[in-house]
XYZ file of C-alpha atoms in Angstrom:
433
model
C -59.098 -102.532 75.952
C -62.354 -104.412 75.584
C -61.707 -107.920 75.040
C -64.338 -110.599 74.152
C -62.817 -114.102 73.768
C -65.936 -116.289 72.794
C -68.303 -114.622 70.318
C -70.243 -117.917 69.967
C -71.256 -117.893 73.659
C -72.092 -114.218 73.484
C -74.135 -114.705 70.331
C -76.223 -117.279 72.489
C -76.411 -115.163 75.611
C -77.587 -112.064 73.931
C -80.952 -113.153 72.525
C -81.703 -115.117 75.593
C -81.223 -112.064 77.784
C -83.035 -109.842 75.530
C -86.197 -112.075 75.370
C -86.089 -112.654 79.057
C -86.301 -108.892 79.836
C -89.033 -108.432 77.274
C -90.988 -111.294 78.980
C -90.476 -109.512 82.394
C -91.991 -106.352 81.049
C -94.964 -108.233 79.577
C -95.534 -109.770 82.900
C -95.535 -106.466 84.532
C -98.155 -105.237 82.012
C -100.333 -108.115 82.434
C -100.326 -108.517 86.164
C -99.788 -105.104 87.606
C -102.858 -103.392 89.269
C -103.680 -99.782 89.332
C -102.115 -98.863 92.753
C -99.580 -95.966 93.069
C -96.818 -98.222 94.435
C -97.336 -100.974 91.583
C -97.316 -98.329 88.839
C -94.232 -96.609 90.329
C -92.346 -99.761 90.448
C -93.602 -100.858 86.966
C -92.192 -97.627 85.362
C -89.100 -97.724 87.411
C -88.320 -101.373 86.084
C -89.247 -100.326 82.386
C -86.754 -97.364 82.643
C -84.007 -99.494 84.196
C -84.310 -102.362 81.691
C -84.268 -99.944 78.824
C -81.278 -98.277 80.253
C -79.293 -101.578 80.378
C -80.468 -102.458 76.914
C -79.533 -99.232 75.404
C -76.255 -99.106 77.333
C -75.341 -102.602 76.023
C -76.022 -101.625 72.379
C -73.785 -98.661 72.995
C -71.097 -101.052 74.357
C -71.255 -103.028 71.275
C -70.765 -100.016 69.059
C -67.884 -98.819 71.153
C -66.273 -102.211 70.862
C -66.503 -102.126 67.017
C -65.251 -98.603 67.112
C -62.124 -99.244 69.161
C -61.082 -101.954 66.703
C -60.824 -99.328 63.992
C -59.525 -96.274 66.001
C -56.234 -95.704 67.307
C -56.189 -92.147 68.545
C -52.717 -91.838 70.145
C -50.353 -88.920 69.539
C -47.003 -89.723 67.905
C -44.080 -88.824 70.211
C -40.458 -89.042 68.980
C -38.040 -91.034 71.097
C -36.138 -88.031 72.472
C -39.252 -86.055 73.140
C -41.180 -88.012 75.833
C -42.286 -85.643 78.758
C -40.988 -86.213 82.110
C -43.271 -88.387 84.462
C -43.139 -88.795 88.207
C -45.049 -91.720 89.975
C -46.110 -91.247 93.557
C -46.615 -94.400 95.749
C -48.215 -93.751 99.168
C -47.629 -96.754 101.367
C -48.549 -97.718 104.848
C -47.530 -101.283 106.164
C -47.436 -102.537 102.512
C -44.671 -105.126 103.033
C -46.459 -107.812 101.236
C -46.886 -105.912 97.970
C -44.530 -102.898 97.806
C -41.614 -104.925 96.392
C -43.295 -106.326 93.377
C -45.018 -102.929 92.737
C -41.694 -101.110 92.611
C -40.173 -103.619 90.461
C -43.117 -103.432 88.195
C -42.709 -99.713 88.028
C -38.906 -99.923 87.175
C -39.645 -102.339 84.384
C -42.121 -100.111 82.794
C -40.961 -99.056 79.289
C -40.772 -95.306 79.722
C -37.769 -92.841 79.601
C -37.173 -90.154 82.234
C -39.401 -91.826 84.830
C -39.200 -90.970 88.504
C -40.724 -92.792 91.467
C -41.496 -91.164 94.805
C -42.460 -93.555 97.638
C -44.128 -91.777 100.637
C -43.967 -93.951 103.643
C -46.659 -92.968 106.220
C -44.883 -94.090 109.267
C -45.075 -97.795 108.437
C -44.331 -100.133 111.461
C -43.499 -103.234 109.328
C -40.749 -103.804 106.824
C -42.001 -101.362 104.113
C -39.398 -98.704 104.620
C -36.539 -101.334 104.588
C -37.794 -103.097 101.369
C -38.159 -99.719 99.547
C -34.508 -98.791 100.669
C -33.183 -102.148 99.368
C -34.746 -101.558 95.970
C -34.061 -97.825 95.655
C -31.859 -96.487 92.873
C -31.514 -93.035 91.235
C -35.210 -93.439 89.864
C -36.795 -93.773 93.384
C -37.064 -91.022 96.054
C -38.009 -92.400 99.423
C -39.903 -90.019 101.887
C -41.104 -90.905 105.454
C -43.581 -89.062 107.460
C -45.851 -89.496 110.276
C -49.110 -91.425 109.726
C -51.291 -88.401 108.786
C -53.521 -89.966 106.188
C -53.205 -90.820 102.521
C -54.142 -87.297 101.413
C -51.326 -85.754 103.346
C -48.820 -88.383 101.944
C -49.990 -87.740 98.360
C -49.654 -83.829 99.037
C -45.945 -84.544 100.315
C -45.198 -86.382 97.162
C -46.795 -83.831 94.778
C -44.632 -81.028 96.455
C -41.463 -82.974 95.263
C -42.711 -83.359 91.720
C -40.707 -81.410 88.993
C -41.886 -83.191 85.828
C -44.544 -82.320 83.354
C -46.826 -85.290 84.290
C -47.482 -86.876 87.739
C -49.217 -90.380 88.300
C -50.629 -91.467 91.551
C -50.826 -95.196 92.191
C -51.584 -97.512 95.050
C -48.890 -99.715 96.582
C -50.448 -102.947 95.545
C -50.363 -102.392 91.726
C -48.562 -103.990 88.847
C -48.319 -102.386 85.486
C -47.846 -103.658 81.859
C -44.649 -102.481 80.279
C -46.240 -100.461 77.567
C -49.093 -98.838 79.582
C -47.365 -95.583 80.489
C -46.293 -94.547 76.940
C -49.882 -95.241 75.646
C -51.345 -93.256 78.409
C -49.031 -90.336 77.765
C -49.830 -90.563 73.984
C -53.566 -90.622 74.851
C -53.556 -87.697 77.142
C -51.441 -85.763 74.708
C -53.650 -86.417 71.728
C -56.896 -85.273 73.513
C -55.258 -82.451 75.462
C -56.672 -83.688 78.818
C -55.512 -82.508 82.286
C -56.230 -85.713 83.919
C -57.032 -89.319 82.959
C -58.360 -92.325 85.025
C -57.078 -95.888 84.062
C -58.368 -99.462 83.959
C -58.313 -101.442 87.210
C -57.971 -105.203 86.739
C -57.789 -107.909 89.512
C -54.266 -109.435 90.145
C -55.549 -112.307 92.323
C -58.557 -113.846 90.719
C -58.187 -117.152 92.449
C -61.131 -117.171 95.028
C -64.727 -116.774 94.428
C -65.051 -113.415 96.026
C -62.070 -112.055 93.910
C -63.665 -113.471 90.671
C -66.887 -111.501 91.585
C -64.821 -108.359 91.723
C -63.302 -109.068 88.222
C -66.809 -109.016 86.805
C -67.794 -105.933 88.927
C -64.648 -104.092 87.851
C -65.316 -104.850 84.208
C -68.885 -103.393 84.438
C -68.908 -100.749 87.078
C -65.321 -99.470 87.088
C -64.359 -100.049 83.427
C -67.268 -100.177 80.818
C -69.267 -97.572 82.817
C -66.614 -95.047 82.492
C -66.113 -95.817 78.699
C -69.901 -95.170 78.482
C -69.610 -91.969 80.472
C -66.603 -90.927 78.489
C -68.431 -91.079 75.137
C -71.878 -89.833 76.216
C -72.204 -86.944 78.365
C -74.297 -83.856 78.812
C -72.736 -80.846 77.053
C -72.525 -78.910 80.355
C -70.219 -81.550 81.812
C -68.202 -82.469 78.832
C -64.833 -84.200 79.407
C -65.472 -85.094 83.091
C -65.524 -88.366 85.025
C -67.107 -89.188 88.335
C -63.837 -89.961 89.749
C -60.218 -90.308 88.592
C -59.225 -93.515 90.705
C -56.565 -92.932 93.235
C -55.318 -96.445 92.446
C -54.105 -95.294 88.846
C -54.576 -91.658 87.726
C -52.419 -89.377 85.460
C -52.318 -85.688 85.844
C -50.816 -82.791 84.277
C -48.684 -81.527 87.122
C -49.576 -77.910 86.820
C -53.206 -78.770 86.991
C -52.842 -80.951 89.876
C -50.734 -78.482 91.810
C -53.303 -75.738 91.161
C -55.831 -77.624 93.366
C -53.571 -77.199 96.269
C -53.207 -79.680 99.194
C -55.466 -82.654 99.181
C -57.971 -82.897 102.021
C -57.991 -85.506 104.845
C -61.730 -84.483 105.527
C -63.005 -87.212 103.123
C -62.524 -90.969 103.130
C -62.165 -90.963 99.313
C -59.726 -88.302 98.561
C -59.695 -89.154 94.933
C -63.297 -88.185 94.504
C -62.798 -84.873 96.175
C -59.681 -84.191 94.020
C -61.765 -84.939 90.914
C -64.529 -82.639 92.110
C -62.123 -79.917 92.499
C -60.655 -80.457 89.000
C -64.102 -80.339 87.649
C -64.829 -76.957 89.450
C -61.794 -75.498 87.708
C -63.045 -76.657 84.394
C -60.209 -79.064 83.689
C -60.492 -81.758 81.070
C -60.861 -85.251 82.551
C -61.341 -88.494 80.683
C -61.059 -92.261 80.997
C -58.085 -93.923 79.210
C -58.416 -97.651 78.262
C -54.669 -97.922 77.645
C -53.628 -97.038 81.210
C -53.907 -100.513 82.896
C -52.902 -101.717 86.291
C -53.601 -104.999 88.138
C -54.448 -104.583 91.772
C -54.871 -106.921 94.747
C -58.522 -107.111 95.860
C -60.015 -108.340 99.136
C -60.562 -112.121 99.492
C -62.906 -112.202 102.517
C -66.190 -110.617 103.094
C -64.804 -108.757 106.156
C -62.049 -107.197 104.173
C -64.346 -106.367 101.209
C -66.964 -104.870 103.642
C -64.265 -102.360 105.012
C -63.102 -101.388 101.509
C -66.822 -100.782 100.276
C -67.522 -98.887 103.374
C -64.848 -96.293 102.556
C -65.929 -96.145 98.983
C -69.643 -95.606 99.478
C -69.172 -93.182 102.434
C -66.324 -91.254 100.913
C -68.328 -90.767 97.597
C -71.238 -89.570 99.679
C -69.191 -87.252 101.834
C -68.008 -85.371 98.738
C -71.539 -84.914 97.401
C -73.027 -83.775 100.825
C -70.200 -81.164 101.119
C -70.959 -79.819 97.525
C -74.598 -79.682 98.157
C -74.220 -77.656 101.311
C -72.420 -75.006 98.965
C -74.665 -75.478 96.067
C -75.202 -71.746 95.384
C -71.392 -71.235 95.091
C -70.952 -73.974 92.395
C -70.428 -73.352 88.835
C -72.749 -74.935 86.229
C -70.384 -77.642 85.313
C -69.859 -78.731 89.004
C -73.759 -78.805 89.528
C -74.127 -81.185 86.738
C -71.248 -83.265 88.082
C -72.663 -83.475 91.548
C -76.123 -84.291 90.262
C -74.736 -87.195 88.214
C -72.989 -88.554 91.282
C -76.123 -88.003 93.467
C -78.196 -90.037 90.988
C -75.484 -92.758 91.113
C -75.526 -92.872 94.794
C -79.297 -92.926 95.121
C -79.716 -95.619 92.679
C -78.463 -98.314 94.859
C -80.641 -97.833 97.904
C -83.790 -97.120 95.741
C -82.994 -100.500 93.843
C -82.590 -102.482 97.072
C -85.638 -101.048 98.753
C -88.025 -101.353 95.834
C -86.760 -104.797 94.825
C -87.395 -106.409 98.212
C -90.585 -104.513 98.885
C -92.107 -105.711 95.630
C -90.887 -109.365 96.177
C -92.267 -109.401 99.753
C -95.612 -108.092 98.456
C -95.484 -110.732 95.778
C -95.152 -113.470 98.420
C -98.051 -112.217 100.402
C -100.056 -112.169 97.344
C -98.743 -115.669 96.403
C -97.776 -114.612 92.913
C -95.108 -117.196 92.602
C -94.907 -117.029 88.723
C -94.011 -113.366 88.914
C -91.266 -114.002 91.652
C -89.843 -116.880 89.648
C -89.566 -114.618 86.534
C -87.754 -111.964 88.612
C -85.244 -114.462 90.130
C -84.744 -115.936 86.704
C -83.954 -112.501 85.372
C -81.422 -111.862 88.010
C -79.674 -115.148 87.148
C -79.531 -113.947 83.463
C -78.851 -110.206 83.699
C -78.818 -108.065 80.633
C -75.918 -106.273 82.062
C -72.548 -105.359 80.615
C -70.679 -107.773 83.015
C -73.007 -110.473 81.726
C -72.225 -109.700 78.052
C -68.495 -109.904 78.483
C -67.754 -112.220 81.513
C -70.277 -114.900 80.392
C -67.807 -115.586 77.808
C -64.867 -116.006 80.017
C -66.297 -117.496 83.289
C -68.487 -120.517 84.063
C -72.128 -120.390 84.816
C -71.546 -120.602 88.534
C -69.442 -117.503 88.626
C -71.941 -115.685 86.596
C -74.984 -116.722 88.671
C -73.204 -115.857 92.025
C -72.316 -112.374 90.712
C -75.775 -111.833 89.207
C -77.514 -112.557 92.499
C -75.631 -113.058 95.839
C -72.656 -110.657 95.178
C -74.890 -107.846 93.596
C -77.133 -108.014 96.657
C -74.287 -107.898 99.000
C -73.038 -104.743 97.240
C -76.608 -103.338 97.482
C -77.019 -103.941 101.227
C -73.444 -102.508 101.867
C -73.849 -99.332 99.973
C -77.343 -98.795 101.421
C -76.432 -99.419 104.973
C -73.264 -97.382 105.029
C -74.803 -94.455 103.197
C -77.573 -94.235 105.722
C -75.021 -94.705 108.574
C -73.031 -91.722 107.293
C -76.230 -89.373 107.660
C -76.326 -90.236 111.419
C -72.549 -90.652 112.188
C -70.926 -88.060 109.743
C -67.394 -88.476 111.441
C -66.205 -91.872 109.934
C -62.638 -93.037 110.104
C -60.572 -94.941 107.312
C -60.221 -98.713 108.083
C -57.339 -100.544 106.525
C -58.408 -104.000 105.468
C -56.216 -107.037 105.624
C -54.694 -108.651 102.593
C -54.443 -112.313 102.382
C -53.091 -112.423 98.882
C -49.876 -111.384 97.376
C -49.291 -110.124 93.939
C -48.376 -112.659 91.453
C -44.922 -112.723 89.995
C -46.374 -112.955 86.531
C -49.567 -111.695 85.086
């Protein structure tokens, strides 16, 4: 759930950010000329600023709303539905042991665990066999990709619900029960969960803590509450790291495809096409290991950005065959994809132009606005982290992501046959969260 620990700092940060963004708009109004480029960028910044302000106020209302509501179905002790957790694993000896122990300690009756070993060459298989009991089914196959491993696991599921998780996750003991209560109450076919960082020691990991809160958590809460009628009860993606599915809905999609770097995005698109109900569940929480080096982070985000775009391109090529709901879903994903390269290009073009015009006052205001972003990550993480972390996230880390996404999305257009690259982990899951 959304947690703000220091309302005093938040109350100081909000008016400063709001006033600063208003000043930026006033500077635009005063200093812009009548050129087409200048006017376009001016209106673009106005729309973007208004979007962040409105979304932030919506976040505040959602925070107050969640404190009052507790929409969870009541399930008697002897009537919990069966649940199977599928864990695909390839060379996960550093993390698989703690992940399985975490799953075995989850407070949920009738839980089954299927570990699909994709031909690991390290100690993954041996560690699983040492931990295995009557709750764990160990399957081994050739290394044919994560999608094939998940399909293999799904074929062995005979319970009402199926959960797919990554091999580097730890789960709170009460997370699964609340997730089942949530999906039962709303009658959804699939729900995505909250990803939190398990190793927030180094600076890069701390940046991802802030990113996960904004982009992978609060954005989906916003999306869950405010959607177009045509695309109601949808999500851009049910994360492969933690997703809960009604088994009959999952099996109706058929085998997962290896044609996409992000099989979870393709699976979500197929569920949307079949008019299944998808939502975000703030109670389904897992802690995951994130990259701790720029090289590893770069590999991970390459797969994310290109995998997302692959699914969109594939659907756009079959646009006439899509139903109305899928078209709204694809358009939403396309807008989200295009936002990053447009932002990156326009921002730097305008800054370079201002340098040539020697408009140092304007450049100073823009840089100051980036150090005090009126974004959801700033609203929350400013309360929990020091100014250095917030500044780095606001400027350096965000521009790294902008460049990364823009470059790899353009690369995919020229080199469509991309391969999945496994990144190296230097961190291990903590024994205690």
